[in-house]
CSV table of C-alpha atoms in Angstrom, one decimal:
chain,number,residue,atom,x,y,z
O,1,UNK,CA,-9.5,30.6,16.4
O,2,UNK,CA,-11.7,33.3,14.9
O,3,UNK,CA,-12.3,33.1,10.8
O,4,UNK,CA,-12.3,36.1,8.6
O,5,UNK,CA,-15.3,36.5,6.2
O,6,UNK,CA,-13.8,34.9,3.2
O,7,UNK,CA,-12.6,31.6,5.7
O,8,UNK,CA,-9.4,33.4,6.4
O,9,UNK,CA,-8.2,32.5,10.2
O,10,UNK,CA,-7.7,36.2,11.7
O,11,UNK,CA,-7.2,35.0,15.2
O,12,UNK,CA,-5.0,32.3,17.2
O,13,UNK,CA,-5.0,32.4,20.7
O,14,UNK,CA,-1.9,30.4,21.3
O,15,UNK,CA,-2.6,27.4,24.2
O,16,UNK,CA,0.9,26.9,25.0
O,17,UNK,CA,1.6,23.8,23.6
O,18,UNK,CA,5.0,22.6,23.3
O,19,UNK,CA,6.6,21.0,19.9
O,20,UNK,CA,6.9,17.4,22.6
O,21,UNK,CA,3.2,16.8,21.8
O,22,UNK,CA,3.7,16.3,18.0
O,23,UNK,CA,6.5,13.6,18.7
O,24,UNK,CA,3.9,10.6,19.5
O,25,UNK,CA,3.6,10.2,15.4
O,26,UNK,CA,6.4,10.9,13.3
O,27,UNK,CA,6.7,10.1,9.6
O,28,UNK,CA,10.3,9.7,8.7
O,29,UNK,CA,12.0,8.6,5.4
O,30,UNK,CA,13.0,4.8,5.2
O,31,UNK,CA,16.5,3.7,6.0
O,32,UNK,CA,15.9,1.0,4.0
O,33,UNK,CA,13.5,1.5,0.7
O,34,UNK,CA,13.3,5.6,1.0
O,35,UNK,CA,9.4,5.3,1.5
O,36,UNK,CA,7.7,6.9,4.3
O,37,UNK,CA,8.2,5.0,7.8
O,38,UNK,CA,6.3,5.9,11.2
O,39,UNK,CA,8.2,6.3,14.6
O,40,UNK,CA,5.4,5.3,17.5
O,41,UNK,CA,5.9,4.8,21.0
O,42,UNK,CA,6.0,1.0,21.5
O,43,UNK,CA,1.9,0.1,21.0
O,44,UNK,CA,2.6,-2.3,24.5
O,45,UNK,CA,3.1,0.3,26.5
O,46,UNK,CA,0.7,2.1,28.9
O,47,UNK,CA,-0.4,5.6,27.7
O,48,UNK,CA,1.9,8.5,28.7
O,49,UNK,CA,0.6,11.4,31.6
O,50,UNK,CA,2.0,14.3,30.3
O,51,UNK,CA,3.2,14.7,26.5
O,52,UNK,CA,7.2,15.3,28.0
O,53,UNK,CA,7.4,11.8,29.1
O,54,UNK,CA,7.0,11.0,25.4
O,55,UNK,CA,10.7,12.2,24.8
O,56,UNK,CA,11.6,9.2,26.9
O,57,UNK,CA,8.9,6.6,25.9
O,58,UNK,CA,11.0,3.3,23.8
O,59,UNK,CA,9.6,3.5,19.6
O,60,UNK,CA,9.3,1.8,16.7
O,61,UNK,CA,9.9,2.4,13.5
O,62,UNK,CA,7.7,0.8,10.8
O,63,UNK,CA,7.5,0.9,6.7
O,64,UNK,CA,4.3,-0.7,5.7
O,65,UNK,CA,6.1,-0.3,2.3
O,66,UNK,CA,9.0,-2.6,2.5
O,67,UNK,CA,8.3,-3.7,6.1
O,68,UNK,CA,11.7,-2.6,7.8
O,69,UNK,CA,11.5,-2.3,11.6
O,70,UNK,CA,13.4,-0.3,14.0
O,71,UNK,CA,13.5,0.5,17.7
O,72,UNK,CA,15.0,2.7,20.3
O,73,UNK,CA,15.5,3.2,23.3
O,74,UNK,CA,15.9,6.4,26.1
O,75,UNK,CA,19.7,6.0,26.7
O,76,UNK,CA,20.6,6.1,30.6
O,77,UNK,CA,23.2,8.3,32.2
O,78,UNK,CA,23.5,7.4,35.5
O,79,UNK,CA,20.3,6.7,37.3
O,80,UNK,CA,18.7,8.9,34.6
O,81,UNK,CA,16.8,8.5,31.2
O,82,UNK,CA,18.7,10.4,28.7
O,83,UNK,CA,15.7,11.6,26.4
O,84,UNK,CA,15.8,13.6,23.1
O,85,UNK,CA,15.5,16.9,22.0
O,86,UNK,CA,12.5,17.9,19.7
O,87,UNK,CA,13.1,19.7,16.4
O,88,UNK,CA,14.7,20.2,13.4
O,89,UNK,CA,14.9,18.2,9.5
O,90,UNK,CA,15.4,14.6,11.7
O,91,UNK,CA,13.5,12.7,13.8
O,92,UNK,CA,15.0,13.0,17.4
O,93,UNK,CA,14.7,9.4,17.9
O,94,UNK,CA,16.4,7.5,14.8
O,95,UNK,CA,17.9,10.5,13.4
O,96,UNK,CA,15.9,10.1,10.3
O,97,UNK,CA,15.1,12.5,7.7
O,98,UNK,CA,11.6,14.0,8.1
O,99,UNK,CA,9.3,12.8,5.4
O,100,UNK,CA,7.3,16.1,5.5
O,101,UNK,CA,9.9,18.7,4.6
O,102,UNK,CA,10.0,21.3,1.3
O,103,UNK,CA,12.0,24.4,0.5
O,104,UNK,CA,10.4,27.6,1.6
O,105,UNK,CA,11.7,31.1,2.2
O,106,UNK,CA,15.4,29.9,1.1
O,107,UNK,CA,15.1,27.7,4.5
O,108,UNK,CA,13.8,24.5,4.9
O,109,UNK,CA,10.2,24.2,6.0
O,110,UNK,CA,9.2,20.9,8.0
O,111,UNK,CA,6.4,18.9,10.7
O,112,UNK,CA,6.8,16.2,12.5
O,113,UNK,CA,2.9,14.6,11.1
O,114,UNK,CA,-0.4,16.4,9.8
O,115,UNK,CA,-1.6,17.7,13.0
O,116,UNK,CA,1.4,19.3,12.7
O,117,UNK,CA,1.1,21.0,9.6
O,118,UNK,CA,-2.4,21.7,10.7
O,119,UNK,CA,-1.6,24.1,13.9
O,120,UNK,CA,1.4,25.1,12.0
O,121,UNK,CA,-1.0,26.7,9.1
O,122,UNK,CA,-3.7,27.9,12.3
O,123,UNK,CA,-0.6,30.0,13.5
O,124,UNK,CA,1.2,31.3,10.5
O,125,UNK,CA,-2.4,32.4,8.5
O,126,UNK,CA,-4.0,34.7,11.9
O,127,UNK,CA,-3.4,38.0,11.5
O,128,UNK,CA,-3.8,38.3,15.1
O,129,UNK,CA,-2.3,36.1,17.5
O,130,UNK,CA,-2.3,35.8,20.7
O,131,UNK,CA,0.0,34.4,23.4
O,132,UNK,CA,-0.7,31.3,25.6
O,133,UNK,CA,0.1,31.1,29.4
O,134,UNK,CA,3.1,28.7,28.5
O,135,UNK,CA,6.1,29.7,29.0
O,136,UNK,CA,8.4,30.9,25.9
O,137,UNK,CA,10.9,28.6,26.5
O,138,UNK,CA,8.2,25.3,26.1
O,139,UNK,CA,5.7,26.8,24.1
O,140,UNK,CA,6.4,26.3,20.3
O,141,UNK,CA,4.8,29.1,18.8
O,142,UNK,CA,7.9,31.6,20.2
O,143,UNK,CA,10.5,29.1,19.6
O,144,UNK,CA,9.2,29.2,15.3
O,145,UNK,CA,11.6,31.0,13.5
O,146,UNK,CA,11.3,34.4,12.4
O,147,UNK,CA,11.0,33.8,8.6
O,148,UNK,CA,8.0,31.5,9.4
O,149,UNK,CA,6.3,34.3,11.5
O,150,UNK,CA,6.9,36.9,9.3
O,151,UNK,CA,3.7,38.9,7.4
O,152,UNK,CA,5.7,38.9,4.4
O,153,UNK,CA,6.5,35.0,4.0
O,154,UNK,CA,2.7,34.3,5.0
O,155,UNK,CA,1.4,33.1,1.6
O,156,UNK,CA,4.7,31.0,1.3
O,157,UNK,CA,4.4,29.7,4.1
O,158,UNK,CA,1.0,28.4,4.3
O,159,UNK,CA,1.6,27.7,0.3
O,160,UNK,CA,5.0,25.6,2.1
O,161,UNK,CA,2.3,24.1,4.8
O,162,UNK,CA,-0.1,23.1,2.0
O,163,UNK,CA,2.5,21.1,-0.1
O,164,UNK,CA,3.5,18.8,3.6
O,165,UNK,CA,0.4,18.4,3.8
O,166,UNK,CA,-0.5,16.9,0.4
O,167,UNK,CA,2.8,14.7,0.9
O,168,UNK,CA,2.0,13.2,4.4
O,169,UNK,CA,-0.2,10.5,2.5
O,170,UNK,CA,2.7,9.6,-0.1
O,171,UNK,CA,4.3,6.4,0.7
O,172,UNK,CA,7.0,6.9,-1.7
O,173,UNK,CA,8.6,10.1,-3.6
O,174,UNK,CA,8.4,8.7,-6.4
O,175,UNK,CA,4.6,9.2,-6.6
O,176,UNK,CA,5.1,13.3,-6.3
């Protein structure tokens, strides 16, 4: 990404990433105190070869606030994993709320974890950007909603990005 001369990003070449990559660390709201909880892969298990296989991968569900724990597992239909579906204001795992999630636009603005947010904000504050090799239907970037890529909604945007990103490090709500 190129910067601007006032540290404005003018340029995001997109690498095709898809939105499975930011699923190995999700902060979620607690079922049971309403703090902030983290959905892992199971730390026993050996690392994953391509960032897909983590839509199938068993997880846990921690609070380090009240200490609930959680964890799931890939359903099977047939001889088949049954895995999840990336995206939207829940985890796909525990269906939990997202932790990092504000109004923006009129819509609902969310990320899965900071890194998130981060290539989020990379994207939405280029003026240019530029298309990876990946296709459309995996790559994230073409999948975001209008609204979000939108010149006009920019500065909300990134103003939306900005506020998930101050409340990734919250453990409660009540400390907003």
């Amino acid at each position: 990404m190129d910067s601007a001369p006032h540290g404005e990003p003018s340029r995001h070449h997109d690498p095709g990433m898809s939105l499975d990559r930011f699923t190995a660390r999700v902060l979620v709201v607690c079922p049971r105190c309403g703090g902030r909880a983290l959905v892992v892969p199971r730390p026993d298990l050996p690392p994953v070869a391509y960032y897909t296989d983590l839509l199938f991968r068993p997880r846990r569900m921690t609070c380090a606030q009240c200490g609930a724990l959680a964890e799931w597992e890939a359903g099977v239909e047939g001889r088949a994993l049954r895995g999840v579906t990336p995206g939207g204001t829940e985890d796909p795992f525990f269906r939990r709320p997202l932790w990092l999630q504000t109004r923006c636009a009129g819509r609902v603005l969310w990320a899965y974890n900071e890194e998130h947010v981060d290539e989020l904000a990379a994207y939405v504050g280029a003026r240019l950007r530029e298309r990876g090799a990946l296709s459309p239907t995996r790559a994230m970037f073409p999948r975001l909603p209008g609204w979000m890529k939108a010149s006009a909604h920019r500065a909300e945007v990134l103003a939306g990005l900005d506020t998930l990103r101050a409340l990734a490090p919250h453990l409660s709500l009540t400390h907003i």
